[in-house]
Coordinates of C-alpha atoms in Angstrom, one line a residue:
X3 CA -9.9 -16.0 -8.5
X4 CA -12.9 -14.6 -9.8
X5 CA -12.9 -11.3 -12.3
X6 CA -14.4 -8.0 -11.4
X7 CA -16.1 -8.7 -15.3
X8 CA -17.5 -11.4 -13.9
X9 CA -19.4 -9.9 -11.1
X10 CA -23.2 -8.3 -11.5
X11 CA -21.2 -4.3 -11.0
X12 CA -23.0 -1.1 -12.9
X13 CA -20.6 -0.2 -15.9
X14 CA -19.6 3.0 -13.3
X15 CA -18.0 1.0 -11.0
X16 CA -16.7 -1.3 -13.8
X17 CA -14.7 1.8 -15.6
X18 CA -13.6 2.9 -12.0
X19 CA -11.9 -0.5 -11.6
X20 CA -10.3 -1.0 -14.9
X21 CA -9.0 2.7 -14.3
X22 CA -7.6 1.7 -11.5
X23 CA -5.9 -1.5 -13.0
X24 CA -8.2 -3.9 -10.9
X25 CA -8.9 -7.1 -13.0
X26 CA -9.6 -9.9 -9.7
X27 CA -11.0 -9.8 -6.9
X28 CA -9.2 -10.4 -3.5
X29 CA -10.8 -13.6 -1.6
X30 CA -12.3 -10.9 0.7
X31 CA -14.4 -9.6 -2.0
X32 CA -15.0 -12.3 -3.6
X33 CA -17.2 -14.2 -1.3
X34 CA -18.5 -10.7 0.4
X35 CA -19.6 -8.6 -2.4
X36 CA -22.3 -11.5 -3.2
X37 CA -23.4 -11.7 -0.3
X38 CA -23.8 -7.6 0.4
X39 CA -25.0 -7.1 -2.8
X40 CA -28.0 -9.7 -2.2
X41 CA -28.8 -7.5 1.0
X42 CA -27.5 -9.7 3.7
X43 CA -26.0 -8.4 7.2
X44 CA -22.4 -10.1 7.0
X45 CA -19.7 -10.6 9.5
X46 CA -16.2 -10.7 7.7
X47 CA -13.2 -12.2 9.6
X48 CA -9.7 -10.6 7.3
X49 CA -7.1 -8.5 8.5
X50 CA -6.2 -4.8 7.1
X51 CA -4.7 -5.2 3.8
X52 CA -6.7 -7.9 1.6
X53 CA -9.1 -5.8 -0.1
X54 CA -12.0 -5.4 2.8
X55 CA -12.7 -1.5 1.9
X56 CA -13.8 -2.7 -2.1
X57 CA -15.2 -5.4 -0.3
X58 CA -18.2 -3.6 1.0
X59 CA -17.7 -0.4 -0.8
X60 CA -18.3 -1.8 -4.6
X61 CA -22.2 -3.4 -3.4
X62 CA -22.9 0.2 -1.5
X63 CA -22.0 2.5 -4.0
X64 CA -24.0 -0.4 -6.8
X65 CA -27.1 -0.1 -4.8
X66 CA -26.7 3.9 -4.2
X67 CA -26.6 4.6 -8.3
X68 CA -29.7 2.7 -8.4
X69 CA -31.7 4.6 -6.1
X70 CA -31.4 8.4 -7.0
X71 CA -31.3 9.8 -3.4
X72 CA -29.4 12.2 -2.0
X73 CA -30.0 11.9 1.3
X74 CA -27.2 10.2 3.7
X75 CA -27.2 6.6 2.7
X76 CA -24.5 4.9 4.2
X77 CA -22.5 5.0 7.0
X78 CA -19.2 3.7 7.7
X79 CA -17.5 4.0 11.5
X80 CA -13.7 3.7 11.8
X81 CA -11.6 3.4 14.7
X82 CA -9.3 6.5 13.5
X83 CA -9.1 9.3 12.2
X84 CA -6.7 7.7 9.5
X85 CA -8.5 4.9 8.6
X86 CA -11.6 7.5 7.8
X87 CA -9.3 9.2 5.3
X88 CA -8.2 6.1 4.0
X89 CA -11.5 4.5 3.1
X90 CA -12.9 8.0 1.8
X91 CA -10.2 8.1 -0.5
X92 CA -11.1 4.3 -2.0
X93 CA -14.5 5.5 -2.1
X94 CA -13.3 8.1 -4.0
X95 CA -11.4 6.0 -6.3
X96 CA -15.1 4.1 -7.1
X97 CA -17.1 7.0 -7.8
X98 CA -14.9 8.6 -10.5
X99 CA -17.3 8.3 -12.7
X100 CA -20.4 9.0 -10.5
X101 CA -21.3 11.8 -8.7
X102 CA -21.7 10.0 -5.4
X103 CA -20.7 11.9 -2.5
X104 CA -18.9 10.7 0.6
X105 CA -17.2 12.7 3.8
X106 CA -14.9 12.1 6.4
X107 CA -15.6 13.0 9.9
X108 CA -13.6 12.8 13.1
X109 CA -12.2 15.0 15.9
X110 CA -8.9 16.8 15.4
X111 CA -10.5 18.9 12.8
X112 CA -12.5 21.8 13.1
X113 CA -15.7 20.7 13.3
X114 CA -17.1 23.7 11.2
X115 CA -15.7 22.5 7.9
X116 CA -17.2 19.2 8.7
X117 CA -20.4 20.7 9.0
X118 CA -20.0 22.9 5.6
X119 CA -19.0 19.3 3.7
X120 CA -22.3 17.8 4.6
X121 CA -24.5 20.4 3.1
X122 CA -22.9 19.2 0.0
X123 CA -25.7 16.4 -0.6
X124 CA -23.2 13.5 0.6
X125 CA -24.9 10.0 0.4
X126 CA -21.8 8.4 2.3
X127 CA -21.1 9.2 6.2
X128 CA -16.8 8.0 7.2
X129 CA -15.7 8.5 10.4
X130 CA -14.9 7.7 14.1
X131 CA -17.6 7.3 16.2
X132 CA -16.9 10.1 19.1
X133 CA -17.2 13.0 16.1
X134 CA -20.3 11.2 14.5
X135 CA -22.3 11.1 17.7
X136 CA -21.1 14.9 18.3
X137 CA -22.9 15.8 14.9
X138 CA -25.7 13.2 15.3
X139 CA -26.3 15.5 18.8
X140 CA -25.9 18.6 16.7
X141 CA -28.6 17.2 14.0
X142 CA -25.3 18.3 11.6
X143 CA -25.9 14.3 10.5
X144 CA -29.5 13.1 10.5
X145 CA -29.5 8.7 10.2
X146 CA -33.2 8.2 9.0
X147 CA -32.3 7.5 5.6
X148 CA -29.5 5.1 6.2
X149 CA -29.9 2.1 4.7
X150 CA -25.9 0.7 5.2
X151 CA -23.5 0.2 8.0
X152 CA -20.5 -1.1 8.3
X153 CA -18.4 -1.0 11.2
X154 CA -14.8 -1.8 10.0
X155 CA -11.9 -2.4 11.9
X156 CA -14.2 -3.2 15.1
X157 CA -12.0 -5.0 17.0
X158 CA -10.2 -1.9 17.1
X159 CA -13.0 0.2 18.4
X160 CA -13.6 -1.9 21.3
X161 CA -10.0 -2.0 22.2
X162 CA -10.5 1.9 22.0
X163 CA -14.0 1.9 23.8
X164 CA -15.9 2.7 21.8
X165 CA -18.6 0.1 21.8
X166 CA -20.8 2.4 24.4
X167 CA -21.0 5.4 21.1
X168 CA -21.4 2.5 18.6
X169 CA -24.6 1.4 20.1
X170 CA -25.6 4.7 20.6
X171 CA -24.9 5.3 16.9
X172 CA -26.5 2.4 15.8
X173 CA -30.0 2.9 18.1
X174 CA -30.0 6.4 15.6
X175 CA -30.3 4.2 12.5
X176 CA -33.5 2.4 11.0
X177 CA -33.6 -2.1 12.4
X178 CA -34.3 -1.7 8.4
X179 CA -30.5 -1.2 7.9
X180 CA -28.0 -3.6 6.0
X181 CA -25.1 -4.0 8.4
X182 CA -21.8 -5.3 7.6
X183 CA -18.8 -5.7 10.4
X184 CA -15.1 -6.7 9.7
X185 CA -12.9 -7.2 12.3
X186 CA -9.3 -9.2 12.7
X187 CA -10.1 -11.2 15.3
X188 CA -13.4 -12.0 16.9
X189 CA -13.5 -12.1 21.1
X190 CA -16.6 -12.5 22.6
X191 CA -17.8 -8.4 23.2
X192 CA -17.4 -8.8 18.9
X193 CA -19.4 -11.5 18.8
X194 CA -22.4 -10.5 21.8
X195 CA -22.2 -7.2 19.6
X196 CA -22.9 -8.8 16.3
X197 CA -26.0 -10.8 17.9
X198 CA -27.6 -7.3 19.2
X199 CA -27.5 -5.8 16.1
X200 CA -27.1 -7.9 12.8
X201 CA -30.0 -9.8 11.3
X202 CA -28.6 -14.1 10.7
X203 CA -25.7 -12.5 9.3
X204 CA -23.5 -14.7 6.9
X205 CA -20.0 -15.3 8.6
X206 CA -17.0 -15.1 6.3
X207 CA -13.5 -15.8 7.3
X208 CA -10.2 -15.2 5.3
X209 CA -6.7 -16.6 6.7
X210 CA -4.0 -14.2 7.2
X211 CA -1.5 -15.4 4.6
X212 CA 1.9 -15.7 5.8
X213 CA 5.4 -16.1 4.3
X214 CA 8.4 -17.7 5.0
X215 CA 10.7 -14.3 4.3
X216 CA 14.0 -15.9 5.7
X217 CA 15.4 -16.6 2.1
X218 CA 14.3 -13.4 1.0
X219 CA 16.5 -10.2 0.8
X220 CA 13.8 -7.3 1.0
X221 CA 15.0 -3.9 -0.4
X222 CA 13.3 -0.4 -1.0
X223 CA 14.8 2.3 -2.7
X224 CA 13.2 5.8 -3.0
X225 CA 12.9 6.7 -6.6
X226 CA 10.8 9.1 -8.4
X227 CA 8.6 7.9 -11.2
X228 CA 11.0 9.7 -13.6
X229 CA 13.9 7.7 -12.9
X230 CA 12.0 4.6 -12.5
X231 CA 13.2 2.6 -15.9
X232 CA 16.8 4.1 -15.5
X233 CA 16.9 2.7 -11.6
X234 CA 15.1 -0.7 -13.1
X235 CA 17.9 -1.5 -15.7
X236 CA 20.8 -0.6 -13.3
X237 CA 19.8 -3.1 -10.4
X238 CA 18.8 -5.5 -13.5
X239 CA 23.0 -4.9 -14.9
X240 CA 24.2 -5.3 -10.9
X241 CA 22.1 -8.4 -9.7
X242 CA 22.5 -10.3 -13.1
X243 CA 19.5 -12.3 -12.6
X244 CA 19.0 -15.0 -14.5
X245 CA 15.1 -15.0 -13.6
X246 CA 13.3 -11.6 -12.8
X247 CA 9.9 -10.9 -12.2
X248 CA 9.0 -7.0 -12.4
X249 CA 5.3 -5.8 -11.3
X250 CA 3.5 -3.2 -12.5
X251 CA -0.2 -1.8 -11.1
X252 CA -1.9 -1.4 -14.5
X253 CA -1.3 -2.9 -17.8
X254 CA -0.6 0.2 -19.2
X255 CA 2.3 0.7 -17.5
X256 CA 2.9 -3.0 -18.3
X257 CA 3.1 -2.1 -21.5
X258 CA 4.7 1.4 -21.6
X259 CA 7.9 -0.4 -19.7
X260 CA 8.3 -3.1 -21.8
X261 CA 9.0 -1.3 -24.8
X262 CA 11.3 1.2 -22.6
X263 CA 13.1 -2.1 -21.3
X264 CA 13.6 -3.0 -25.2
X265 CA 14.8 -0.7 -26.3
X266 CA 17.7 -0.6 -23.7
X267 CA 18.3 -4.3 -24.8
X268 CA 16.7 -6.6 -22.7
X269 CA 14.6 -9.4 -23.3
X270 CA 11.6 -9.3 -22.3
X271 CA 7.9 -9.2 -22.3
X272 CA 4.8 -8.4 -21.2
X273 CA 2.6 -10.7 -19.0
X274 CA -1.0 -9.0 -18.4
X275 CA -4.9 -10.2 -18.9
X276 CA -5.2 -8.8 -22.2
X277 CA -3.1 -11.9 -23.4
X278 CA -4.4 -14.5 -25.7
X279 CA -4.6 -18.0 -23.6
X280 CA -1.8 -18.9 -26.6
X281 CA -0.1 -16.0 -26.4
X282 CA 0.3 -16.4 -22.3
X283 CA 1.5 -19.5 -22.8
X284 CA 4.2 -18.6 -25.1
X285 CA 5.7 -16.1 -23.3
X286 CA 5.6 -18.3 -19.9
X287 CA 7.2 -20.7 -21.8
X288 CA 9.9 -19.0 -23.1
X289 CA 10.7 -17.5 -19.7
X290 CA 10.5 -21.2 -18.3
X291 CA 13.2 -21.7 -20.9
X292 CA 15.2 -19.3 -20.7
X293 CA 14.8 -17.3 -24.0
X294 CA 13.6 -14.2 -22.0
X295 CA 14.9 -13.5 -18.6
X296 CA 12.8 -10.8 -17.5
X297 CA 8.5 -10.9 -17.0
X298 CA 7.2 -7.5 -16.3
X299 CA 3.6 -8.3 -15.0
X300 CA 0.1 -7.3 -13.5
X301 CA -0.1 -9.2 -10.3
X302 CA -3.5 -10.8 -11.7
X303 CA -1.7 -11.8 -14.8
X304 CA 1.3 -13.5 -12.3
X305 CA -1.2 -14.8 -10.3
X306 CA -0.8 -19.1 -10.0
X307 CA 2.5 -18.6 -11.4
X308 CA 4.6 -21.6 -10.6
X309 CA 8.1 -21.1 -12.2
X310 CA 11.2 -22.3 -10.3
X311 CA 14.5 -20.1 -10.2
X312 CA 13.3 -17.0 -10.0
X313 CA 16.1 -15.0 -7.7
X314 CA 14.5 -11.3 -8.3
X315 CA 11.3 -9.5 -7.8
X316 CA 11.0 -6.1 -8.4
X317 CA 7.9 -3.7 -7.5
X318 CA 8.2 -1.3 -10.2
X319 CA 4.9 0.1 -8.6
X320 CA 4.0 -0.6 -5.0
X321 CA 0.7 -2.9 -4.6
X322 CA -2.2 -1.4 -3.8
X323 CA -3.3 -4.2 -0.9
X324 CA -0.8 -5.2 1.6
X325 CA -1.7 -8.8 0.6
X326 CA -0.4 -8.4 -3.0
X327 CA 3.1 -7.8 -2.0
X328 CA 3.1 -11.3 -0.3
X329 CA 2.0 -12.6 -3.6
X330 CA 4.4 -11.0 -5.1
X331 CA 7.9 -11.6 -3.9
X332 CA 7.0 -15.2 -2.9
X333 CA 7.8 -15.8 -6.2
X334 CA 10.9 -15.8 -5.4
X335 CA 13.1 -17.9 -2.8
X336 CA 11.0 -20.9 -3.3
X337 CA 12.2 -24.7 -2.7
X338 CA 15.4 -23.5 -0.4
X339 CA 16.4 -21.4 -2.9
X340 CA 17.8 -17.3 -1.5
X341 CA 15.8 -14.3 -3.6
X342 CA 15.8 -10.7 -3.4
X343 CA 12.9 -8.4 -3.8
X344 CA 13.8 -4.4 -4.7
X345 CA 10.3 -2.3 -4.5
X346 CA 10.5 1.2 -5.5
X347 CA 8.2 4.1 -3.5
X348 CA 8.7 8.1 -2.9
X349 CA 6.6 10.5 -1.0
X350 CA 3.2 9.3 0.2
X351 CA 4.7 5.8 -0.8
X352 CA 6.9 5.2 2.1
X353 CA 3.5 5.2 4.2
X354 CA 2.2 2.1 2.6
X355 CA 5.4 0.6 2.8
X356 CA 5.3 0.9 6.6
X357 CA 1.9 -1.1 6.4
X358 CA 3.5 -3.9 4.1
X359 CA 6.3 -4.4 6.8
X360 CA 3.6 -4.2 9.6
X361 CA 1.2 -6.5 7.7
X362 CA 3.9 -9.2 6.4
X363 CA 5.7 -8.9 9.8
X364 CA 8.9 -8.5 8.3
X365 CA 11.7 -5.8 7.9
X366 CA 12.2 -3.8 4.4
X367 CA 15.2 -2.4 4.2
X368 CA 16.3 0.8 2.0
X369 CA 19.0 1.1 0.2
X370 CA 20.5 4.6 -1.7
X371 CA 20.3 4.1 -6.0
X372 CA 23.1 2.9 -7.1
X373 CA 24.9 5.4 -8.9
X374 CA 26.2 5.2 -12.7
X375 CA 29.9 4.5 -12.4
X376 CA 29.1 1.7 -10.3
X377 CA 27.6 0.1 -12.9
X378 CA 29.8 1.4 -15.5
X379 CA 32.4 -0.8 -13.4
X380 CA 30.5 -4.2 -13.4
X381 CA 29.8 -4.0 -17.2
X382 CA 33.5 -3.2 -18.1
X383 CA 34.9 -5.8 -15.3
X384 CA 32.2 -8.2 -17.3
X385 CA 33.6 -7.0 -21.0
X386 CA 37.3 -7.6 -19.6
X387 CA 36.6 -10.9 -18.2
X388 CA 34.4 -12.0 -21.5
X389 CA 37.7 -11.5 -23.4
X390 CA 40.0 -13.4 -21.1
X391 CA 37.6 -16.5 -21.2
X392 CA 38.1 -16.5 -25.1
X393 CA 41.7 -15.4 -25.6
X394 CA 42.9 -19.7 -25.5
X395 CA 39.6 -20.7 -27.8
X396 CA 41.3 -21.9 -30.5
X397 CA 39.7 -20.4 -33.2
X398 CA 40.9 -17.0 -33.3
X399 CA 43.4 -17.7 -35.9
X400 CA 41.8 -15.5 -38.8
X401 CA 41.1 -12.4 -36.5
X402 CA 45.7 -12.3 -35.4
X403 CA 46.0 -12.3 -39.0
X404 CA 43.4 -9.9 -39.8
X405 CA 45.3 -7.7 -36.8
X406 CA 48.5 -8.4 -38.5
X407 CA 47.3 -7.2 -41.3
X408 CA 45.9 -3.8 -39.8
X409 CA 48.9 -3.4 -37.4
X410 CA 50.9 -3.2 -41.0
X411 CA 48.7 -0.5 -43.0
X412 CA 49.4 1.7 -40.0
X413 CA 45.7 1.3 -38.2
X414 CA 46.0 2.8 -34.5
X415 CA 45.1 -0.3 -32.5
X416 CA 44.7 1.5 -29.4
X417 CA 42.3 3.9 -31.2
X418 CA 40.5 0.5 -32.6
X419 CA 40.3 -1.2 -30.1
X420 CA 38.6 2.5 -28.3
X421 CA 35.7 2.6 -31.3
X422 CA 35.0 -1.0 -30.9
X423 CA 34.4 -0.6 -27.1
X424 CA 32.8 2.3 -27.0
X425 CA 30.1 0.6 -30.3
X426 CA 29.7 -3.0 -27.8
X427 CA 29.4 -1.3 -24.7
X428 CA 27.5 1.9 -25.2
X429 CA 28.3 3.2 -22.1
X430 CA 27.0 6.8 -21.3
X431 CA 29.3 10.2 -20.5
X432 CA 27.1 11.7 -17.8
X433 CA 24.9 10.4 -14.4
X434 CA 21.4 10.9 -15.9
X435 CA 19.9 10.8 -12.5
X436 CA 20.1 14.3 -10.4
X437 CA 20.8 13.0 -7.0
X438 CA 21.0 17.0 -6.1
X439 CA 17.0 17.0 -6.1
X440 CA 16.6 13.8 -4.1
X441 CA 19.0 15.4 -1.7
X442 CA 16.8 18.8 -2.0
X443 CA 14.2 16.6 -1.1
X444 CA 15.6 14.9 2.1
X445 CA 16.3 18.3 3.5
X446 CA 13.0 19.5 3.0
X447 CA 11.3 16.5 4.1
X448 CA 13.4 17.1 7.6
X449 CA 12.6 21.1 7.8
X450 CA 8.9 19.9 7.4
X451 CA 9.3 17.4 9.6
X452 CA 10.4 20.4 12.6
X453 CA 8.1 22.7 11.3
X454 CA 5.5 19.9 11.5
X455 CA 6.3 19.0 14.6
X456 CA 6.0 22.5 15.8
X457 CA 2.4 22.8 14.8
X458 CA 1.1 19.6 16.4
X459 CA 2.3 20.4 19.8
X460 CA -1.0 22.3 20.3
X461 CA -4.4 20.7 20.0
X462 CA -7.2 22.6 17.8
X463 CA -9.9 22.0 20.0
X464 CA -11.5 23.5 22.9
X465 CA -12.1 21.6 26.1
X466 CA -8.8 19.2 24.8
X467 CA -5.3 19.4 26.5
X468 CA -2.2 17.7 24.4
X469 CA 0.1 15.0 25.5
X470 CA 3.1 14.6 23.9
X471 CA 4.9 10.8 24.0
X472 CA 8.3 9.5 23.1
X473 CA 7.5 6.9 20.4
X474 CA 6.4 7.5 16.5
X475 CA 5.9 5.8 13.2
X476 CA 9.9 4.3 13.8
X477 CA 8.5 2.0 16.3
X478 CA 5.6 1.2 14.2
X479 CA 3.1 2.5 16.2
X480 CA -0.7 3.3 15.2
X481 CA -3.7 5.2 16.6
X482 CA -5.6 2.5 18.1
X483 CA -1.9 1.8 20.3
X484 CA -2.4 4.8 21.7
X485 CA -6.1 5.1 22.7
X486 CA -5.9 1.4 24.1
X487 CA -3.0 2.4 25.8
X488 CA -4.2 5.4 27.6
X489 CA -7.6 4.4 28.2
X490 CA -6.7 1.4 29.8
X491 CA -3.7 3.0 32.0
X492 CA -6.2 5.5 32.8
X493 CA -9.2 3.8 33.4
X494 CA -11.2 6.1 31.3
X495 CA -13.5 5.5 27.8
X496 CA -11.8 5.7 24.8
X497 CA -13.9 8.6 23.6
X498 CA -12.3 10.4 26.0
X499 CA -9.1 10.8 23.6
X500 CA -9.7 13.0 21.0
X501 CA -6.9 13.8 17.5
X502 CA -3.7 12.1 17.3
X503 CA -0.8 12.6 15.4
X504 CA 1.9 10.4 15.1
X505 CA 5.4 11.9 13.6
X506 CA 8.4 9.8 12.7
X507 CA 9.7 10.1 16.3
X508 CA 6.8 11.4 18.6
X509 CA 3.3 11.2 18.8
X510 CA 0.9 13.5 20.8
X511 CA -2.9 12.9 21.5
X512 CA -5.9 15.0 23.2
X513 CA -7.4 14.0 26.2
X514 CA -10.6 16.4 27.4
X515 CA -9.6 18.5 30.0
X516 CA -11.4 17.2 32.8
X517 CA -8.6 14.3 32.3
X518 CA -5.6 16.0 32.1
X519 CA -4.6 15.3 35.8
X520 CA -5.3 11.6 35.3
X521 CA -3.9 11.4 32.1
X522 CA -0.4 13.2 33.9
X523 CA -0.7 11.0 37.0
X524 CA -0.8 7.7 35.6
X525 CA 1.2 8.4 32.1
X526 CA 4.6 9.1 33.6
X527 CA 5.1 5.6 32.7
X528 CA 3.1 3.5 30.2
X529 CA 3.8 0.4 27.7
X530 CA 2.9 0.6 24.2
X531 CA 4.2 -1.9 21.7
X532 CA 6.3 -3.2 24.2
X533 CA 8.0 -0.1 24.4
X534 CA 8.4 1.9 27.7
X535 CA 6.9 5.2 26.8
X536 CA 6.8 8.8 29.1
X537 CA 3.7 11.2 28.4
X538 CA 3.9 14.5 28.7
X539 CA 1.6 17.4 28.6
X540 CA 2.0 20.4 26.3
X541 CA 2.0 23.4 28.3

């Protein structure tokens, strides 16, 4: 894999990156950036989760610092309203060190504080296509200086119906423009689409990767950073692993734990690209040997990595890329052999770990911290049953004598034998983790969950009536489930639908008004995901 180092990037972007603890590129970007940067129209085959955002993001915002213009750039058209977000925040991410603009735009919001953000000089247009052809018409967002566009995610948007407004976006914009479209799959409206309006576009096409997850046990636990290390080193004294890969996302924090993990007594070390070829070889080595049973690792450093008997994987941080966690805990349960991956995530984490499981096709399971005294249990069961192993040994004539000895000048060897346990084990009094907060924060996360609930029953827009259906993030369900669902059922474009919200148990979408009938007739009964769903309209 190549190196972001190694790639022709302004110094900006470069910092940006290595802020971000980014050393390689994902295949993705490394065969499209290249190819965008020289100016070519692409076509990129990938699914979500293997880097496509950097992908054409890092040769935009290259060619944008170059040209000191402040006039709207590049545009970007999503299928959702979430995806927008999404991709403005990595653009964000890029332009830390810039002062490259970029806005989000889609319906749900008021469109007023839309219209406010792009007065602000923003270079980079984000956003579905329904709300940018509302501003286009409201000359809120004038195209003539665009000189990128990428239509992400387009498979989506024609499942949606929204290849009508995408032309008419795209007739807006200069035959000048650079265009760049990604998509999962390619049927032929994708294809007729790309011949209309790319230029001999280079075609790139990256193959899902998939796992065998059978002999892997996949665990989440919610922990906050601040308990991190203390969570780390009681799974590490429950699973007794004798191999153990932990990942971090930057090598700082590579660092930072391996001296935290030292100084609790463990052996181990650090496995980053700041490593001396000899160095990385010596610690590989020793791991390979045995001499260190623990790695705690970038996952560029790990990348390659072929080292049998690994039974644990931990993400210490959750991967950025969906991809990354495949990469990760297939380094474990290799050859036959079972594994067991723990990954760590709170808040805004638990999100991405609902597109890992929806990416990798598999189930991650969560599971509560384990508390102190369980471990306190396992290491004094282990002290107890260390002692009986070695009471017929044979050599422990000199110590019964030295006993003897003690027993006679009137030692307490109950009171001994206390000290000396209490020196070997070094167990601790109190439960260092305040499970009170995590429970504060279950409670609140369900009173906001009601409250939110409340507030999305009513849609924000004029001209929009609000359906509310029986099926939510539990059931795995996305934005572009619901459009495709309704337009089709319907028989109506998917611009049609305007802001959706999807809660843990319920989602509910806008439909315009003129609809609302339609929308009540033929949604009493509808499938999405496979799941028999009932729509029902928010009075």
């Amino acid at each position: 894999m190549k190196k972001f180092t190694e790639f022709n990037i302004s110094k900006e972007i470069q910092m940006a990156l290595e802020q971000l603890g980014f050393e390689e590129a994902t295949i993705i970007q490394e065969l499209a950036i290249p190819i965008a940067t020289e100016g070519k129209d692409l076509i990129g085959q990938s699914q979500t989760g293997t880097g496509k955002t950097f992908a054409f993001g890092i040769p935009i915002l290259d060619n944008i610092l170059q040209n000191n213009n402040h006039q709207i750039q590049a545009l970007v058209i999503c299928p959702t309203r979430e995806l927008a977000v999404q991709v403005s925040n990595e653009f964000d991410k890029l332009t830390a060190f810039t002062k490259i603009r970029n806005i989000a735009v889609y319906g749900g919001e008021y469109i007023d504080k839309q219209i406010k953000g792009l007065k602000k000089k923003v270079q980079i247009v984000i956003g579905t296509p329904g709300r940018i052809l509302d501003h286009i018409e409201r000359k809120t967002i004038k195209l003539d200086h665009v000189r990128f566009v990428v239509l992400d995610e387009a498979d989506e948007m024609l499942d949606m119906g929204f290849i009508e407004d995408i032309e008419n976006i795209l007739r807006e914009t200069s035959e000048e423009r650079q265009t760049m479209l990604f998509s999962a799959t390619m049927p032929a409206e994708i294809l007729s689409l790309s011949k209309k309006y790319l230029k001999n576009p280079e075609m790139i096409r990256v193959k899902n990767k998939t796992m065998t997850v059978d002999q892997i046990e996949q665990i989440y636990m919610k922990v906050k950073n601040a308990d991190k290390s203390e969570v780390l080193s009681r799974i590490l004294q429950l699973e007794s692993s004798k191999k153990a890969i932990i990942f971090c996302n930057t090598k700082k924090m590579v660092d930072e734990l391996v001296v935290d993990m030292q100084n609790r007594g463990y052996a181990v070390e650090a496995l980053h690209g700041d490593l001396k070829q000899q160095k990385r070889d010596m610690v590989l080595n020793r791991f390979r040997e045995g001499q260190i049973s623990m790695l705690i690792a970038t996952d560029v450093a790990a990348r390659g990595l072929d080292i049998r008997d690994v039974d644990l994987v931990i993400n210490y941080d959750l991967p950025i890329e969906e991809e990354q966690y495949v990469h990760r805990i297939g380094r474990t349960g290799r050859a036959g052999a079972s594994g067991k991956s723990y990954s760590f995530a709170y808040g805004r984490d638990i999100e991405r770990l609902r597109r890992i499981e929806k990416y990798a096709k598999c189930k991650i399971k969560e599971e509560s911290i384990p508390r102190y005294d369980k471990v306190k249990e396992k290491i004094i069961h282990q002290y107890i049953e260390g002692i009986r192993s070695q009471k017929n040994s044979g050599d422990l004539d000199f110590y019964f004598n030295l006993v003897s000895e003690m027993k006679q000048s009137g030692v307490n060897l109950e009171a001994f034998l206390a000290i000396m346990m209490k020196n070997t084990l070094n167990l601790q009094n109190k439960e260092k983790i305040d499970y009170r907060a995590y429970e504060r924060d279950r409670i609140r996360a369900i009173t906001g969950q009601k409250k939110e609930k409340k507030s999305k029953k009513y849609s924000k827009e004029r001209g929009m009536v609000r359906f509310e259906l029986n099926i939510g993030r539990v059931d795995r369900v996305g934005p572009a489930d619901i459009v495709s669902s309704v337009a089709n059922r319907c028989k109506i474009p998917g611009k049609n639908i305007g802001a959706i919200d999807i809660l843990s148990d319920v989602s509910y979408f806008d439909i315009k008004e003129e609809y609302a009938k339609i929308a009540e007739k033929h949604l009493k009964q509808v499938k999405i995901r496979g799941k028999k769903v009932t729509a029902k309209q928010m009075k």
